Coordinates of C-alpha atoms in Angstrom, one line a residue:
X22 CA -9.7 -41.2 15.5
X23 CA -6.7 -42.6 13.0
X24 CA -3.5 -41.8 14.6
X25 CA -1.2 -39.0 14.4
X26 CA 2.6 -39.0 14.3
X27 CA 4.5 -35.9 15.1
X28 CA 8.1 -35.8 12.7
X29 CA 9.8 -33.1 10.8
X30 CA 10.1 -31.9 7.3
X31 CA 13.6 -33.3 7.2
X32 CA 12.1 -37.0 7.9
X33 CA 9.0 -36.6 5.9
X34 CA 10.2 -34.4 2.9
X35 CA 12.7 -33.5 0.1
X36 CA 14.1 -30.5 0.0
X37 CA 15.7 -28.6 -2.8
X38 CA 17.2 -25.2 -2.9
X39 CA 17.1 -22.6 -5.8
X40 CA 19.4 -21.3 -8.2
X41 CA 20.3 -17.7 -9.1
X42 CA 18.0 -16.3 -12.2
X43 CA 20.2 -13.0 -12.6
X44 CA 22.4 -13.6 -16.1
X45 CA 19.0 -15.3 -17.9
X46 CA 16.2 -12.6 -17.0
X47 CA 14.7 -11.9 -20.5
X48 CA 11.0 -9.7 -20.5
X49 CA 10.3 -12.6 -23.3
X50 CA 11.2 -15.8 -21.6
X51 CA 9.6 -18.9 -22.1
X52 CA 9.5 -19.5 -17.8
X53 CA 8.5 -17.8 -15.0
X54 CA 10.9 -17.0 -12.2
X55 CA 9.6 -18.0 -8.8
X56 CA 10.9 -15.9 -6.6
X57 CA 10.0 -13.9 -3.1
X58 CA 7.8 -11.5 -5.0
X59 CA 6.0 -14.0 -7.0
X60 CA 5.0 -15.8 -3.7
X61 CA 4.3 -12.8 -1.6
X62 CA 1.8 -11.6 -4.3
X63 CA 0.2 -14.9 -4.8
X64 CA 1.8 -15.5 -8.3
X65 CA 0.4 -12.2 -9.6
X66 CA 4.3 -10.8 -10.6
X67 CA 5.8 -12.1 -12.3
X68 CA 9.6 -11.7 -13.7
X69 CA 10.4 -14.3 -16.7
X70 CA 13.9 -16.3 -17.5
X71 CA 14.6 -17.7 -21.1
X72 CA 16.5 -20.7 -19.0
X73 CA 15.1 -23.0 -16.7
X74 CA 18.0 -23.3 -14.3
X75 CA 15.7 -25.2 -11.5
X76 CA 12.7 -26.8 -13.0
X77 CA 9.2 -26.9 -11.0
X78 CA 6.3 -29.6 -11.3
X79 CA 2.9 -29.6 -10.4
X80 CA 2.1 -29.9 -6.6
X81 CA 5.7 -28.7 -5.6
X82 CA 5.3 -26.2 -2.2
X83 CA 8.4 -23.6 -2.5
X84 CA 8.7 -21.0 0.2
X85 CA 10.7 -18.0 1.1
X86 CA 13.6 -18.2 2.5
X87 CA 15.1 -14.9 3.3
X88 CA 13.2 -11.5 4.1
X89 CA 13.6 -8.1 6.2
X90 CA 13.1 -7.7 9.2
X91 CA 9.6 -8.7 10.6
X92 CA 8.9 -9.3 6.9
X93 CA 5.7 -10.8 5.5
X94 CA 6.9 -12.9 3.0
X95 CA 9.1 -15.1 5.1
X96 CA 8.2 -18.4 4.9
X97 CA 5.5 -17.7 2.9
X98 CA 3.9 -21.0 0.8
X99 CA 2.7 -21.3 -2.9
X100 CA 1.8 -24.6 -4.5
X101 CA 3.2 -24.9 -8.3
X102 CA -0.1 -25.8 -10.4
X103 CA 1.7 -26.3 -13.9
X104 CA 5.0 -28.5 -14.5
X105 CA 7.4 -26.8 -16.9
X106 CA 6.5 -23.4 -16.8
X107 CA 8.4 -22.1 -13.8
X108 CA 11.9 -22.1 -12.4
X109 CA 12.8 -21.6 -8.8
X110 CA 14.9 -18.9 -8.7
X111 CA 17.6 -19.0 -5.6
X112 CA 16.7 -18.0 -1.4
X113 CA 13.4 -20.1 -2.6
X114 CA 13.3 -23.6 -1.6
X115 CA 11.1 -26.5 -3.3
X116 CA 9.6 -29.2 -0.5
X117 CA 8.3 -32.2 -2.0
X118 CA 6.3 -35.2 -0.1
X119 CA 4.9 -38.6 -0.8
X120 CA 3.8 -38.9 2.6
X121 CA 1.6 -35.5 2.8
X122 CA -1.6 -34.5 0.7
X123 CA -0.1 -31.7 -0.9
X124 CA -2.7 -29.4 0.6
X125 CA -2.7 -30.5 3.9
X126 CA 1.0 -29.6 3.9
X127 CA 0.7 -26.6 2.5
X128 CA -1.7 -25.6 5.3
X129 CA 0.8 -26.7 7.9
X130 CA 3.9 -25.2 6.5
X131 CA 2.5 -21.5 5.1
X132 CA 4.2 -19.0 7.4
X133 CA 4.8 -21.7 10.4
X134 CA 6.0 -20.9 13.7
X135 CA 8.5 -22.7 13.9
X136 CA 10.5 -20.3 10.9
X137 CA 9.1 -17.5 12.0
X138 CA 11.1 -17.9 15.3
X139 CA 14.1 -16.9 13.5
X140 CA 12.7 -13.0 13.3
X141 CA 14.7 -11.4 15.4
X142 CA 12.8 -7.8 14.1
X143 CA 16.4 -6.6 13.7
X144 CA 18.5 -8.3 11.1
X145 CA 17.5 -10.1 7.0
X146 CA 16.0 -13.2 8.2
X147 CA 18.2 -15.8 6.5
X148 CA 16.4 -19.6 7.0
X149 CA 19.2 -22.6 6.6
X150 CA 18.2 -26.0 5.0
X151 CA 19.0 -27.6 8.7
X152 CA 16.5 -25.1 10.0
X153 CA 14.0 -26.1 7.4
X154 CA 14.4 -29.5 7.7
X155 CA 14.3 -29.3 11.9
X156 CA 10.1 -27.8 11.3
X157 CA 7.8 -30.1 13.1
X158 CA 4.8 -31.5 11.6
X159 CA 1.5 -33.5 12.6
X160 CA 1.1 -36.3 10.2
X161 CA -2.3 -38.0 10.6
X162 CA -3.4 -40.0 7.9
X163 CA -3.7 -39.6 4.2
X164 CA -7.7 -39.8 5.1
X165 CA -7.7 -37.7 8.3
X166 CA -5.3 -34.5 6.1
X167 CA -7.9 -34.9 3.2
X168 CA -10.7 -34.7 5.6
X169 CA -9.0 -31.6 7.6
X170 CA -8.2 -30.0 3.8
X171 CA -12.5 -30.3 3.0
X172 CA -12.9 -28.9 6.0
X173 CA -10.2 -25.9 6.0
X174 CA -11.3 -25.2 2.1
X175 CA -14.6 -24.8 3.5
X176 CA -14.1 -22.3 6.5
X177 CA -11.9 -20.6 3.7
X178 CA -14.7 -19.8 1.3
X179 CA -16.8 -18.4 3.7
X180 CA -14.2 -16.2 5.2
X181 CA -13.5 -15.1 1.7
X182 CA -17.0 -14.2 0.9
X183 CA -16.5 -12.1 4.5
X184 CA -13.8 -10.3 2.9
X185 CA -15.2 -9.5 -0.4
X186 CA -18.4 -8.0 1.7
X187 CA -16.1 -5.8 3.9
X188 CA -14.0 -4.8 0.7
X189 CA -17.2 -3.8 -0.9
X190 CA -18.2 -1.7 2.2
X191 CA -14.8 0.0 2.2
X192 CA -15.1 1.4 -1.3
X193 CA -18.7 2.3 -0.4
X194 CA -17.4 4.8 2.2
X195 CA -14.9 5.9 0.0
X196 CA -17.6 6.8 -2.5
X197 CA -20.3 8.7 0.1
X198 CA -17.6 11.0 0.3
X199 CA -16.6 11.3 -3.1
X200 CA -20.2 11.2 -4.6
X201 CA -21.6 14.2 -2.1
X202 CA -18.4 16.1 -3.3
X203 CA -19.1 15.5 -7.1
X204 CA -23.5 16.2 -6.4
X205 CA -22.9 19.7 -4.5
X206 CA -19.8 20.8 -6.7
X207 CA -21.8 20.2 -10.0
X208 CA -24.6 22.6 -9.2
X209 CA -25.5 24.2 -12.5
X210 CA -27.3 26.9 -10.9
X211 CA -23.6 28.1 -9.4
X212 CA -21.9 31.4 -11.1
X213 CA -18.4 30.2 -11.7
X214 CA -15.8 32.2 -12.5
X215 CA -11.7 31.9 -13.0
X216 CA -9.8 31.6 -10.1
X217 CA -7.5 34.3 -10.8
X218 CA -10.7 36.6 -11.1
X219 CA -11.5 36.1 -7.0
X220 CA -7.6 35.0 -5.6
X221 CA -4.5 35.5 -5.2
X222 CA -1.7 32.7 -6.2
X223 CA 2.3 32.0 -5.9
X224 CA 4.5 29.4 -6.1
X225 CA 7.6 28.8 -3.8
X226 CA 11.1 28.3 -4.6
X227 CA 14.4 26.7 -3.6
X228 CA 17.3 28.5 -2.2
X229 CA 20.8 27.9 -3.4
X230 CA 21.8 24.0 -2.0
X231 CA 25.3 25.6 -2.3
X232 CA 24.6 27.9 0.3
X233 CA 24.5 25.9 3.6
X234 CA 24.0 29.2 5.9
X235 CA 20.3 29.0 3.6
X236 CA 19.6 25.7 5.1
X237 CA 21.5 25.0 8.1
X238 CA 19.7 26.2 12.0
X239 CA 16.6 26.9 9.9
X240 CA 13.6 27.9 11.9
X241 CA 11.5 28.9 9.1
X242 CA 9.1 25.7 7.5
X243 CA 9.6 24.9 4.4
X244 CA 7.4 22.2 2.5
X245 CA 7.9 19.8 -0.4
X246 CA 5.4 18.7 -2.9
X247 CA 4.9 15.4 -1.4
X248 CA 3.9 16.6 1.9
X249 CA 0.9 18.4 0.5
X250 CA -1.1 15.0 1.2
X251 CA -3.7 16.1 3.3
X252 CA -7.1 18.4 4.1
X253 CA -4.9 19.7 7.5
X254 CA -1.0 20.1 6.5
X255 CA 0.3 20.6 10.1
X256 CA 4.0 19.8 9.9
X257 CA 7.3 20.1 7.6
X258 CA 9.9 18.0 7.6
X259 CA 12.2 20.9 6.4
X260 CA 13.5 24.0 7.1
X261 CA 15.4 27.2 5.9
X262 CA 17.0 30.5 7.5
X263 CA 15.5 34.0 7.4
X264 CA 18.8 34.2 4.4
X265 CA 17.7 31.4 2.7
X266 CA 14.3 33.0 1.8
X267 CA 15.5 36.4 1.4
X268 CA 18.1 34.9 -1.3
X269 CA 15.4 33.1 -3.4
X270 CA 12.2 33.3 -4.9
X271 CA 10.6 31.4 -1.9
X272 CA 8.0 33.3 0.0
X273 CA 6.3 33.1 3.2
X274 CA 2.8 32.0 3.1
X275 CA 0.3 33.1 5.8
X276 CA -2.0 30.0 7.8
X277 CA -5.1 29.3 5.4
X278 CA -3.3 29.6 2.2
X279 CA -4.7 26.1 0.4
X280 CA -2.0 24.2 -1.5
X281 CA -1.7 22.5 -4.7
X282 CA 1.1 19.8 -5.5
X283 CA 2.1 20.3 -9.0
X284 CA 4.5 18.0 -10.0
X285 CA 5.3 14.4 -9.4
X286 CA 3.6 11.6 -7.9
X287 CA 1.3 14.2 -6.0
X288 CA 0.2 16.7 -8.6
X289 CA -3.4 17.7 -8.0
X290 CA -2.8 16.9 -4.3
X291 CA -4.7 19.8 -1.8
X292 CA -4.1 20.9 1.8
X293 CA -4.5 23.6 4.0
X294 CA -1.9 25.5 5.6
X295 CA -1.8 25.5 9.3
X296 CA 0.6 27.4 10.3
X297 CA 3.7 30.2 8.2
X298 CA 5.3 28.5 5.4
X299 CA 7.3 28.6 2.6
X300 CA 7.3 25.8 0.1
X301 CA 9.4 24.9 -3.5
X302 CA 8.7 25.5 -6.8
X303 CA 6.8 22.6 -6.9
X304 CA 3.7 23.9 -5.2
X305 CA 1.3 26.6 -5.9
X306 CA -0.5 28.6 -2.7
X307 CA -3.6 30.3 -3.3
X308 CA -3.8 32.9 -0.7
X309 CA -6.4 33.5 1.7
X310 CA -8.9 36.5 1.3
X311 CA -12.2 37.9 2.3
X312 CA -14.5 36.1 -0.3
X313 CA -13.6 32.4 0.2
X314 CA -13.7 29.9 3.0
X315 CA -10.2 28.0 2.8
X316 CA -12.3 24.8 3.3
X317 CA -14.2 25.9 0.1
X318 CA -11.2 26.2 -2.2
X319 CA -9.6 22.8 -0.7
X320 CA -13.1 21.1 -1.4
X321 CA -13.4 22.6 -4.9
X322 CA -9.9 22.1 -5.9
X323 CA -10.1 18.2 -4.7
X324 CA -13.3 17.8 -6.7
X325 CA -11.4 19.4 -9.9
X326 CA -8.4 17.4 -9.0
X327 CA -8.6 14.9 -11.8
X328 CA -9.6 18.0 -14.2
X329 CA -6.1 19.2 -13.4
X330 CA -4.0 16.3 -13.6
X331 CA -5.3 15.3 -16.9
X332 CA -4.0 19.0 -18.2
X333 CA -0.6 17.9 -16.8
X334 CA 2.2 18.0 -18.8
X335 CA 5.5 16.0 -19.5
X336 CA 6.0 12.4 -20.0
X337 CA 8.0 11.4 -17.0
X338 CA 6.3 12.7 -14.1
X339 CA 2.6 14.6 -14.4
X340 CA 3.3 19.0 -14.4
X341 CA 0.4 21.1 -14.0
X342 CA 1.6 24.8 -14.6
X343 CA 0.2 27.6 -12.0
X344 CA -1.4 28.9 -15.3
X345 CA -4.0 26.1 -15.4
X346 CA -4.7 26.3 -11.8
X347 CA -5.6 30.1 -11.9
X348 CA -8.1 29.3 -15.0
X349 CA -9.8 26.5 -13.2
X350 CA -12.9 27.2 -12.4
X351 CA -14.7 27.9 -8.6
X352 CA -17.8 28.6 -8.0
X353 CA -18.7 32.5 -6.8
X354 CA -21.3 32.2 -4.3
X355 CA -22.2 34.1 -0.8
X356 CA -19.8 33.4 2.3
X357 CA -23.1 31.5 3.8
X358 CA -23.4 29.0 1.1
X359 CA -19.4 27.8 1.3
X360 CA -20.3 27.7 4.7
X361 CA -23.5 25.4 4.5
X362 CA -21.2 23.6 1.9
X363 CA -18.1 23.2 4.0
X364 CA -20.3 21.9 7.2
X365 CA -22.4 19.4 5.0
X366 CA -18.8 18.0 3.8
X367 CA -16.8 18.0 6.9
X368 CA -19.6 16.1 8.2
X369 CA -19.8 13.6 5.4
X370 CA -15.9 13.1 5.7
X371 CA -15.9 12.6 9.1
X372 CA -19.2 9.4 8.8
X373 CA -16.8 8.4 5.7
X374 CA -13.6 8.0 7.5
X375 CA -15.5 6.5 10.5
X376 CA -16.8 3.9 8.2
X377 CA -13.5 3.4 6.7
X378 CA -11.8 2.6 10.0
X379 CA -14.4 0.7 11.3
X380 CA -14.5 -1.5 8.0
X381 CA -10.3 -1.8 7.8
X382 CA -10.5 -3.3 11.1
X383 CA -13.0 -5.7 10.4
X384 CA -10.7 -6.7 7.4
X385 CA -8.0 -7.0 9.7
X386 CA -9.4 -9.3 11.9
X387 CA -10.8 -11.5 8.9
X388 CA -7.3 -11.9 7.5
X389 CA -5.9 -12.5 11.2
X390 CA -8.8 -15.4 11.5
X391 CA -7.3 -17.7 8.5
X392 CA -4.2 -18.0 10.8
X393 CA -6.3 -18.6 13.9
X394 CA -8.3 -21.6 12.0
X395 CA -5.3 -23.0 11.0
X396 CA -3.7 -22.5 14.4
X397 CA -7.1 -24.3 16.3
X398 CA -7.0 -26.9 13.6
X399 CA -3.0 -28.5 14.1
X400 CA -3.5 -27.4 17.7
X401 CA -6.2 -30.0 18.0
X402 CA -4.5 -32.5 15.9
X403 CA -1.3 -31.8 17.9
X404 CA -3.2 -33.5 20.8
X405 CA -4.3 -36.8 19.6
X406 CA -0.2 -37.0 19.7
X407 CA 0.1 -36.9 23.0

C-alpha cells in the first residue's frame, strides 16, 4: 500500500473566491453564471452574464459557500468541464490542485464533514476562506486516488442503474392508479349525462377584509383553493364568524360536498369535504344528494380533471368557470355500480400508494448509499495514516 498523508486544502490547494454577477445578468450572455443554483441542480440552471467577471477553466471544483439552514446545497461540489464559458459568480469559491486528481478531490470535498459542521440548523450558513482552507484531506498517491476514482465510478454506475430501476417503479405505481381510473371511467356502455342534470353546485365567497368582526374569533372553517389538494380534505387553515358569512356570498357547505379548485395553481384539484365548510370564490362545491356516492363524483371529476383545466381560461393563472364544471359530464348509473366502482378504486389507490412509499424509500436509501461509499472509502484510507 503507497502511503497516505493527511493535510488540508489550505496546504494542498488554491483557493479563489467569486465576484458579484448582479449589474451584468443579460438572458443573452455569452457566459454562464456559476452560482448556488447552478451547483445544487447539477448545472441544469442556468442564469447567463454578458461579462466574465471571474473566469473558470476546465477541471476547476467550485463549491457553495453560503446556504439556509440545514441546506442542501452547502458545500456542494461541481467540476467545470469547459474553460471560457462560465464565470463564478460571488459566495462560490474555485479550488484548484496540482497535487490531487481532480476527481479524487472532488469525491473528498462534495458536501464534506468537516463544512457541514458549521450548520448550526438555526442561522445562513456562511463558510470563511480560513474555514475552507482548515478542511482535512487524505492524500495517497496520484496512483492510489486514480485507482480509488475507477473504483468509486464503478460502485457509481451501478447505484445509478439502481436508481433508474426504482424511478421506473415509482411511475409504475403512479400509473396502476391512473390507468384503472382512465379503463373503468371510459366505459362506453355508461349513460352520461350533465352534471347539472343529477346535482346541485355553488361556489363560496369572501367576506369584506375590511370588516375584522368577519374574520377575527372565527369558529366557522373556511377553505382556500389551495387546500383543496386531497381525496379527504379534513382541516382549514382559516376561519370566519357566523357575521362574516351572513355578510357575504359565502355559504356553508354540508360534510360530503366534493370540491373543485378553480383557479390558480390548483384548478381541477378535487376533495371531499369532511366536515361544515365555507370556502371563497375560488372553489365550486357540488352538493351531496341521493343519486351519487361522494367517492364517485371525486373519482370522476379527477379522471376529467385534465378535460377541465384545458377549458380554463385567462393567461396568467388557469380559470375554470362553475359553468364548465356543471356541463361536464358523469356517468348515470345505479347506486351499486358507483359502489362496485368506488371499492375497486379505493383498493387500487391504497396498493398504489403502498407501492409509492415502499419505492420512495428504497430511493432514499440509494441516494443515502453514495455518501456511505464515499464515507467507507476515505474512512479506510484515513487509516493507512495512522
Amino acid at each position: 500500500m503507497s502511503q497516505v498523508e493527511l493535510t488540508t486544502l489550505g496546504k494542498t490547494c488554491e483557493f479563489f473566491n467569486g465576484k458579484a454577477h448582479e449589474k451584468s445578468i443579460d438572458e443573452n450572455g455569452k457566459y454562464i453564471v456559476v452560482n448556488s443554483k447552478f451547483i445544487s441542480q447539477e448545472g441544469r440552471v442556468i442564469k447567463r452574464t454578458k461579462e466574465q467577471m471571474f473566469p473558470l477553466y476546465k477541471g476547476d471544483i467550485v463549491m457553495v459557500m453560503s446556504d439556509v439552514p440545514n441546506g442542501k446545497a452547502l458545500a456542494k461540489c461541481f467540476i467545470i468541464d469547459q474553460d471560457d464559458i462560465y464565470s463564478l459568480n460571488q459566495r462560490i469559491c474555485c479550488i484548484r490542485s496540482k497535487e490531487f486528481d481532480i476527481k479524487y478531490l472532488y469525491y473528498q470535498l462534495n458536501r464534506h464533514e468537516h463544512f457541514l459542521a458549521f450548520n448550526n440548523g438555526e442561522n445562513q450558513t456562511n463558510l470563511r476562506k480560513d474555514d475552507i482552507l482548515d478542511c482535512p484531506l487524505i492524500k495517497p498517491s496520484i496512483e492510489e486516488q486514480i485507482r480509488m476514482v475507477k473504483e468509486l465510478d464503478e460502485a457509481f454506475i451501478y447505484q445509478q442503474k439502481a436508481i433508474e430501476n426504482v424511478e421506473t417503479n415509482i411511475v409504475n405505481s403512479n400509473q396502476l392508479f391512473s390507468s384503472e381510473l382512465n379503463r373503468i371511467f371510459s366505459n362506453p356502455d355508461w349513460e352520461h349525462k350533465r352534471l347539472e342534470e343529477v346535482c346541485k353546485t355553488g361556489s363560496g365567497g369572501t367576506p369584506l377584509k375590511v370588516h375584522k368582526d368577519y374574520y377575527e374569533g372565527g369558529n366557522i372553517p373556511w377553505l382556500l383553493s389551495g387546500e383543496v389538494c386531497q381525496k379527504e380534505i379534513i382541516k382549514s387553515s382559516s376561519f370566519i364568524t357566523k357575521k362574516g358569512l351572513d355578510n357575504s356570498s359565502a355559504k356553508l357547505f354540508p360534510v360530503n360536498t366534493v370540491l373543485i379548485a378553480m383557479y390558480g395553481a390548483t384548478a381541477g384539484q378535487v376533495g371531499i369535504l369532511t366536515f361544515e365548510a365555507c370556502t371563497n370564490q375560488a372553489v365550486c362545491g357540488i352538493l351531496p344528494n341521493d343519486k351519487y356516492l361522494p367517492e364517485f363524483i371525486y373519482y370522476n371529476f379527477l379522471f376529467r380533471k385534465n378535460e377541465l383545466v384545458a377549458q380554463a381560461t385567462g393567461n396568467a393563472q388557469p380559470n375554470i368557470s362553475q359553468i364548465k364544471i356543471k356541463q361536464t359530464k358523469i356517468p348515470f348509473v345505479d347506486l351499486s355500480v358507483q359502489s362496485d366502482v368506488v371499492n375497486r378504486l379505493n383498493l387500487i389507490a391504497d396498493k398504489s400508494l403502498f407501492l409509492h412509499g415502499k419505492y420512495q424509500q428504497k430511493l432514499e436509501r440509494l441516494n443515502e448509499l453514495k455518501s456511505g461509499i464515499l464515507k467507507r472509502a476515505f474512512e479506510k484510507e484515513l487509516i493507512e495514516t495512522e
